[in-house]
PDB file of C-alpha atoms in Angstrom:
ATOM      1  CA  MET A1025     107.071-129.448  57.327  1.00  0.00           C
ATOM      2  CA  SER A1026     109.599-129.685  54.537  1.00  0.00           C
ATOM      3  CA  LYS A1027     111.949-126.862  53.668  1.00  0.00           C
ATOM      4  CA  GLU A1028     110.259-126.532  50.255  1.00  0.00           C
ATOM      5  CA  ALA A1029     106.835-126.047  51.895  1.00  0.00           C
ATOM      6  CA  GLU A1030     108.247-123.522  54.334  1.00  0.00           C
ATOM      7  CA  SER A1031     109.695-121.526  51.477  1.00  0.00           C
ATOM      8  CA  GLU A1032     106.217-121.163  49.898  1.00  0.00           C
ATOM      9  CA  ILE A1033     104.709-119.526  53.003  1.00  0.00           C
ATOM     10  CA  PRO A1034     104.606-115.734  52.513  1.00  0.00           C
ATOM     11  CA  PRO A1035     106.439-113.694  55.100  1.00  0.00           C
ATOM     12  CA  THR A1036     104.385-112.365  58.029  1.00  0.00           C
ATOM     13  CA  ALA A1037     104.294-108.621  58.603  1.00  0.00           C
ATOM     14  CA  THR A1038     105.851-107.579  61.902  1.00  0.00           C
ATOM     15  CA  ASP A1039     105.842-104.398  63.912  1.00  0.00           C
ATOM     16  CA  GLU A1040     108.881-102.550  65.170  1.00  0.00           C
ATOM     17  CA  GLY A1041     109.207-104.915  68.162  1.00  0.00           C
ATOM     18  CA  GLY A1042     109.488-107.950  65.925  1.00  0.00           C
ATOM     19  CA  GLU A1043     105.996-109.279  66.778  1.00  0.00           C
ATOM     20  CA  GLU A1044     103.391-110.235  64.190  1.00  0.00           C
ATOM     21  CA  ASN A1045     100.997-107.463  63.145  1.00  0.00           C
ATOM     22  CA  PRO A1046      97.796-109.040  61.705  1.00  0.00           C
ATOM     23  CA  GLU A1047      96.309-105.628  60.816  1.00  0.00           C
ATOM     24  CA  ALA A1048      99.156-104.981  58.385  1.00  0.00           C
ATOM     25  CA  GLU A1049      98.199-108.108  56.435  1.00  0.00           C
ATOM     26  CA  ALA A1050      94.584-106.931  55.929  1.00  0.00           C
ATOM     27  CA  ASN A1051      95.488-103.974  53.730  1.00  0.00           C
ATOM     28  CA  VAL A1052      93.377-105.091  50.745  1.00  0.00           C
ATOM     29  CA  ASN A1053      91.733-102.700  48.286  1.00  0.00           C
ATOM     30  CA  PHE A1054      88.803-103.812  46.122  1.00  0.00           C
ATOM     31  CA  GLU A1055      87.751-101.737  43.117  1.00  0.00           C
ATOM     32  CA  PRO A1056      84.001-101.738  42.295  1.00  0.00           C
ATOM     33  CA  VAL A1057      83.039-103.739  39.225  1.00  0.00           C
ATOM     34  CA  ILE A1058      80.478-101.105  38.152  1.00  0.00           C
ATOM     35  CA  LYS A1059      80.832 -97.432  38.935  1.00  0.00           C
ATOM     36  CA  LEU A1060      77.517 -95.601  39.360  1.00  0.00           C
ATOM     37  CA  LYS A1061      77.116 -91.948  38.547  1.00  0.00           C
ATOM     38  CA  ALA A1062      75.413 -89.627  41.014  1.00  0.00           C
ATOM     39  CA  VAL A1063      71.814 -88.984  39.979  1.00  0.00           C
ATOM     40  CA  GLU A1064      70.265 -85.592  40.684  1.00  0.00           C
ATOM     41  CA  THR A1065      66.935 -85.902  42.514  1.00  0.00           C
ATOM     42  CA  LYS A1066      64.374 -83.224  41.701  1.00  0.00           C
ATOM     43  CA  THR A1067      61.742 -82.197  44.242  1.00  0.00           C
ATOM     44  CA  PHE A1068      59.879 -79.871  41.821  1.00  0.00           C
ATOM     45  CA  GLU A1069      60.529 -77.078  44.321  1.00  0.00           C
ATOM     46  CA  GLU A1070      63.560 -75.736  42.447  1.00  0.00           C
ATOM     47  CA  GLU A1071      61.641 -72.821  40.894  1.00  0.00           C
ATOM     48  CA  GLU A1072      59.776 -71.878  44.067  1.00  0.00           C
ATOM     49  CA  ASP A1073      60.606 -69.596  46.980  1.00  0.00           C
ATOM     50  CA  VAL A1074      59.890 -70.687  50.558  1.00  0.00           C
ATOM     51  CA  LEU A1075      57.688 -68.038  52.176  1.00  0.00           C
ATOM     52  CA  PHE A1076      56.856 -69.949  55.362  1.00  0.00           C
ATOM     53  CA  LYS A1077      58.157 -73.079  57.074  1.00  0.00           C
ATOM     54  CA  MET A1078      57.148 -74.601  60.404  1.00  0.00           C
ATOM     55  CA  ARG A1079      56.984 -78.037  61.985  1.00  0.00           C
ATOM     56  CA  ALA A1080      53.489 -79.433  62.512  1.00  0.00           C
ATOM     57  CA  LYS A1081      51.359 -82.579  62.587  1.00  0.00           C
ATOM     58  CA  LEU A1082      48.704 -83.149  59.925  1.00  0.00           C
ATOM     59  CA  PHE A1083      45.503 -85.185  60.268  1.00  0.00           C
ATOM     60  CA  GLY A1084      42.918 -86.255  57.715  1.00  0.00           C
ATOM     61  CA  TRP A1085      39.262 -87.118  58.315  1.00  0.00           C
ATOM     62  CA  GLY A1086      38.642 -90.769  57.481  1.00  0.00           C
ATOM     63  CA  LYS A1087      37.687 -94.114  58.976  1.00  0.00           C
ATOM     64  CA  ASP A1088      39.426 -96.467  61.357  1.00  0.00           C
ATOM     65  CA  VAL A1089      39.808-100.236  60.886  1.00  0.00           C
ATOM     66  CA  SER A1090      36.277-100.794  62.162  1.00  0.00           C
ATOM     67  CA  GLY A1091      34.825 -98.296  59.713  1.00  0.00           C
ATOM     68  CA  GLN A1092      34.112 -95.593  62.292  1.00  0.00           C
ATOM     69  CA  PRO A1093      34.753 -91.955  61.232  1.00  0.00           C
ATOM     70  CA  CYS A1094      37.786 -90.458  62.953  1.00  0.00           C
ATOM     71  CA  TRP A1095      40.833 -88.249  62.540  1.00  0.00           C
ATOM     72  CA  ARG A1096      43.788 -90.189  61.150  1.00  0.00           C
ATOM     73  CA  GLU A1097      47.365 -88.959  61.317  1.00  0.00           C
ATOM     74  CA  ARG A1098      48.820 -88.252  57.870  1.00  0.00           C
ATOM     75  CA  GLY A1099      52.272 -87.224  58.963  1.00  0.00           C
ATOM     76  CA  THR A1100      54.598 -85.021  60.997  1.00  0.00           C
ATOM     77  CA  GLY A1101      57.075 -82.696  59.334  1.00  0.00           C
ATOM     78  CA  ASP A1102      57.664 -79.217  57.958  1.00  0.00           C
ATOM     79  CA  VAL A1103      54.672 -77.451  56.421  1.00  0.00           C
ATOM     80  CA  LYS A1104      55.786 -74.953  53.771  1.00  0.00           C
ATOM     81  CA  PHE A1105      54.209 -72.176  51.742  1.00  0.00           C
ATOM     82  CA  LEU A1106      55.879 -72.004  48.337  1.00  0.00           C
ATOM     83  CA  LYS A1107      55.568 -69.305  45.687  1.00  0.00           C
ATOM     84  CA  HIS A1108      56.438 -70.050  42.066  1.00  0.00           C
ATOM     85  CA  GLN A1109      59.018 -67.643  40.669  1.00  0.00           C
ATOM     86  CA  LYS A1110      57.371 -67.424  37.225  1.00  0.00           C
ATOM     87  CA  THR A1111      53.627 -67.868  37.750  1.00  0.00           C
ATOM     88  CA  GLY A1112      53.445 -66.215  41.186  1.00  0.00           C
ATOM     89  CA  LYS A1113      51.083 -68.946  42.406  1.00  0.00           C
ATOM     90  CA  SER A1114      51.376 -70.140  45.999  1.00  0.00           C
ATOM     91  CA  ARG A1115      50.776 -73.605  47.382  1.00  0.00           C
ATOM     92  CA  MET A1116      51.037 -75.462  50.661  1.00  0.00           C
ATOM     93  CA  LEU A1117      53.346 -78.462  50.685  1.00  0.00           C
ATOM     94  CA  MET A1118      54.017 -80.841  53.552  1.00  0.00           C
ATOM     95  CA  ARG A1119      56.270 -83.896  53.590  1.00  0.00           C
ATOM     96  CA  ARG A1120      56.605 -86.595  56.220  1.00  0.00           C
ATOM     97  CA  GLU A1121      59.795 -86.667  58.236  1.00  0.00           C
ATOM     98  CA  LYS A1122      62.464 -89.200  57.234  1.00  0.00           C
ATOM     99  CA  THR A1123      60.563 -90.595  54.239  1.00  0.00           C
ATOM    100  CA  PHE A1124      59.835 -87.138  52.723  1.00  0.00           C
ATOM    101  CA  LYS A1125      56.633 -88.509  51.214  1.00  0.00           C
ATOM    102  CA  VAL A1126      54.108 -85.782  50.393  1.00  0.00           C
ATOM    103  CA  CYS A1127      51.071 -85.705  52.699  1.00  0.00           C
ATOM    104  CA  ALA A1128      49.562 -82.356  51.606  1.00  0.00           C
ATOM    105  CA  ASN A1129      49.859 -80.443  48.339  1.00  0.00           C
ATOM    106  CA  PHE A1130      47.361 -77.831  47.160  1.00  0.00           C
ATOM    107  CA  TYR A1131      47.107 -74.251  45.922  1.00  0.00           C
ATOM    108  CA  ILE A1132      46.338 -71.578  48.508  1.00  0.00           C
ATOM    109  CA  THR A1133      43.218 -69.797  47.232  1.00  0.00           C
ATOM    110  CA  PRO A1134      40.559 -67.562  48.846  1.00  0.00           C
ATOM    111  CA  GLN A1135      38.124 -70.487  48.688  1.00  0.00           C
ATOM    112  CA  VAL A1136      40.069 -72.387  51.375  1.00  0.00           C
ATOM    113  CA  ASN A1137      38.501 -71.460  54.710  1.00  0.00           C
ATOM    114  CA  LEU A1138      40.526 -72.092  57.862  1.00  0.00           C
ATOM    115  CA  LYS A1139      38.262 -72.807  60.825  1.00  0.00           C
ATOM    116  CA  VAL A1140      38.994 -73.100  64.498  1.00  0.00           C
ATOM    117  CA  ASN A1141      39.277 -76.569  65.949  1.00  0.00           C
ATOM    118  CA  PRO A1142      36.882 -76.357  68.931  1.00  0.00           C
ATOM    119  CA  THR A1143      39.032 -78.808  70.920  1.00  0.00           C
ATOM    120  CA  SER A1144      42.378 -76.981  70.578  1.00  0.00           C
ATOM    121  CA  ASP A1145      43.752 -73.445  70.200  1.00  0.00           C
ATOM    122  CA  ARG A1146      46.800 -74.902  68.436  1.00  0.00           C
ATOM    123  CA  SER A1147      44.884 -76.350  65.508  1.00  0.00           C
ATOM    124  CA  TRP A1148      43.003 -75.374  62.320  1.00  0.00           C
ATOM    125  CA  ILE A1149      40.564 -77.325  60.150  1.00  0.00           C
ATOM    126  CA  TRP A1150      39.765 -76.872  56.459  1.00  0.00           C
ATOM    127  CA  ALA A1151      38.407 -78.706  53.405  1.00  0.00           C
ATOM    128  CA  VAL A1152      40.283 -78.669  50.099  1.00  0.00           C
ATOM    129  CA  VAL A1153      40.977 -80.648  46.937  1.00  0.00           C
ATOM    130  CA  ASP A1154      44.409 -82.136  47.633  1.00  0.00           C
ATOM    131  CA  TYR A1155      46.938 -83.378  45.066  1.00  0.00           C
ATOM    132  CA  SER A1156      49.350 -85.392  47.212  1.00  0.00           C
ATOM    133  CA  GLU A1157      48.551 -88.340  44.974  1.00  0.00           C
ATOM    134  CA  GLU A1158      45.347 -88.389  42.940  1.00  0.00           C
ATOM    135  CA  PRO A1159      43.047 -85.331  43.190  1.00  0.00           C
ATOM    136  CA  LYS A1160      40.810 -85.923  46.177  1.00  0.00           C
ATOM    137  CA  GLU A1161      38.638 -83.761  48.392  1.00  0.00           C
ATOM    138  CA  GLU A1162      40.037 -83.908  51.908  1.00  0.00           C
ATOM    139  CA  LEU A1163      39.187 -82.554  55.325  1.00  0.00           C
ATOM    140  CA  PHE A1164      42.453 -81.628  57.041  1.00  0.00           C
ATOM    141  CA  ALA A1165      43.364 -80.643  60.583  1.00  0.00           C
ATOM    142  CA  ILE A1166      46.807 -79.316  61.422  1.00  0.00           C
ATOM    143  CA  ARG A1167      48.273 -78.982  64.924  1.00  0.00           C
ATOM    144  CA  PHE A1168      51.246 -76.943  66.085  1.00  0.00           C
ATOM    145  CA  ALA A1169      53.424 -76.970  69.193  1.00  0.00           C
ATOM    146  CA  THR A1170      51.992 -73.673  70.480  1.00  0.00           C
ATOM    147  CA  SER A1171      49.023 -71.413  69.858  1.00  0.00           C
ATOM    148  CA  GLU A1172      51.474 -68.698  68.734  1.00  0.00           C
ATOM    149  CA  ASN A1173      52.724 -70.970  65.975  1.00  0.00           C
ATOM    150  CA  ALA A1174      49.151 -71.785  64.980  1.00  0.00           C
ATOM    151  CA  ASN A1175      48.265 -68.096  64.744  1.00  0.00           C
ATOM    152  CA  LYS A1176      51.392 -67.384  62.699  1.00  0.00           C
ATOM    153  CA  PHE A1177      50.391 -70.146  60.268  1.00  0.00           C
ATOM    154  CA  LYS A1178      46.920 -68.642  59.840  1.00  0.00           C
ATOM    155  CA  GLU A1179      48.291 -65.133  59.428  1.00  0.00           C
ATOM    156  CA  GLU A1180      50.698 -66.153  56.660  1.00  0.00           C
ATOM    157  CA  PHE A1181      48.060 -68.378  55.023  1.00  0.00           C
ATOM    158  CA  GLU A1182      45.581 -65.506  54.828  1.00  0.00           C
ATOM    159  CA  LYS A1183      48.212 -63.120  53.498  1.00  0.00           C
ATOM    160  CA  LEU A1184      48.661 -65.423  50.540  1.00  0.00           C
ATOM    161  CA  GLN A1185      44.907 -65.597  50.102  1.00  0.00           C
ATOM    162  CA  GLY A1186      44.786 -61.835  49.798  1.00  0.00           C
ATOM    163  CA  LYS A1187      42.832 -61.518  53.050  1.00  0.00           C
ATOM    164  CA  SER A1188      43.455 -59.241  55.998  1.00  0.00           C
ATOM    165  CA  ALA A1189      43.879 -60.932  59.359  1.00  0.00           C
ATOM    166  CA  GLY A1190      41.095 -58.867  60.907  1.00  0.00           C
ATOM    167  CA  SER A1191      38.514 -59.263  58.150  1.00  0.00           C
ATOM    168  CA  SER A1192      34.943 -59.966  59.098  1.00  0.00           C
ATOM    169  CA  SER A1193      34.957 -63.259  57.220  1.00  0.00           C
ATOM    170  CA  SER A1194      37.834 -64.517  59.344  1.00  0.00           C
ATOM    171  CA  SER A1195      36.074 -63.432  62.507  1.00  0.00           C
ATOM    172  CA  SER A1196      32.886 -65.265  61.579  1.00  0.00           C
ATOM    173  CA  SER A1197      34.795 -68.459  60.792  1.00  0.00           C
ATOM    174  CA  ASN A1198      36.481 -68.367  64.198  1.00  0.00           C
ATOM    175  CA  THR A1199      33.107 -68.450  65.961  1.00  0.00           C
ATOM    176  CA  ASP A1200      31.947 -71.587  64.175  1.00  0.00           C
ATOM    177  CA  SER A1201      31.970 -74.346  66.782  1.00  0.00           C
ATOM    178  CA  THR A1202      30.863 -77.151  64.460  1.00  0.00           C
ATOM    179  CA  THR A1203      33.251 -79.444  62.662  1.00  0.00           C
ATOM    180  CA  PRO A1204      33.120 -78.685  58.918  1.00  0.00           C
ATOM    181  CA  GLN A1205      32.360 -81.605  56.622  1.00  0.00           C
ATOM    182  CA  PRO A1206      34.078 -82.460  53.347  1.00  0.00           C
ATOM    183  CA  SER A1207      30.794 -81.698  51.559  1.00  0.00           C
ATOM    184  CA  THR A1208      31.601 -77.972  51.452  1.00  0.00           C
ATOM    185  CA  THR A1209      31.783 -78.615  47.721  1.00  0.00           C
ATOM    186  CA  THR A1210      29.683 -81.303  46.081  1.00  0.00           C
ATOM    187  CA  PRO A1211      31.780 -84.227  44.799  1.00  0.00           C
ATOM    188  CA  SER A1212      31.552 -84.864  41.063  1.00  0.00           C
ATOM    189  CA  GLY A1213      28.670 -87.127  40.105  1.00  0.00           C
ATOM    190  CA  GLU A1214      26.550 -86.177  43.126  1.00  0.00           C
ATOM    191  CA  GLY A1215      24.249 -83.241  42.445  1.00  0.00           C
ATOM    192  CA  GLU A1216      26.070 -80.214  41.113  1.00  0.00           C
ATOM    193  CA  LYS A1217      29.538 -80.687  39.737  1.00  0.00           C
ATOM    194  CA  SER A1218      32.245 -79.543  42.124  1.00  0.00           C
ATOM    195  CA  GLU A1219      34.741 -76.869  41.214  1.00  0.00           C
ATOM    196  CA  LYS A1220      38.135 -78.533  40.948  1.00  0.00           C
ATOM    197  CA  ALA A1221      41.230 -76.726  42.112  1.00  0.00           C
ATOM    198  CA  GLU A1222      44.015 -76.296  39.605  1.00  0.00           C
ATOM    199  CA  LYS A1223      46.652 -78.943  40.093  1.00  0.00           C
ATOM    200  CA  PRO A1224      49.878 -77.700  41.697  1.00  0.00           C
ATOM    201  CA  THR A1225      53.268 -78.677  40.392  1.00  0.00           C
ATOM    202  CA  GLU A1226      53.489 -82.314  41.389  1.00  0.00           C
ATOM    203  CA  PRO A1227      56.340 -83.002  43.791  1.00  0.00           C
ATOM    204  CA  GLU A1228      58.027 -86.373  43.883  1.00  0.00           C
ATOM    205  CA  THR A1229      55.809 -88.532  46.064  1.00  0.00           C
ATOM    206  CA  THR A1230      57.988 -91.636  46.263  1.00  0.00           C
ATOM    207  CA  SER A1231      59.698 -92.360  49.571  1.00  0.00           C
ATOM    208  CA  GLN A1232      63.376 -91.616  49.915  1.00  0.00           C
ATOM    209  CA  ASN A1233      65.293 -93.911  52.206  1.00  0.00           C
TER     210      ASN A1233
END
């Protein structure tokens, strides 16, 4: 190699012992071409107070791939009772873990009747018009880790309904051993028109990675 070529080679960084230090040469800083501003993500829960929160698993009555009726898992996550600070209305909201996609969203009203799941003392079943996506009548079943948690859920749910835990209506529902059907209210267009629940504040239903 000629002396002119050697003179064009940049000097190599060395450590204190005189040996080459390749890490010292890699000190390169790249500035981003476009700087993005942080975007605030709204959950539509900003004006609501959390009255109850507990982890659970939610199921919906539907059909499997073969068309047979069955319980299908809708998601596992925190079920919350939220009360709006201005209107005073309460709703139940549940999001799936990790994705935070809404799997249950409806107002808590006296018309919603929690019934015992005859196969488990950790579970409740009820029919309701749900607004997770489009308004749709659903039959839900929710399961908790313990029967104590399940009873706490029912107690807080009925408080928001304006019911007492020991009311006769609650006692009669607990003795019902049959699985309730979604036809507790007649769907629109079939016989009498069903009474639609008022739509809760719509949370963001898109998945968040």
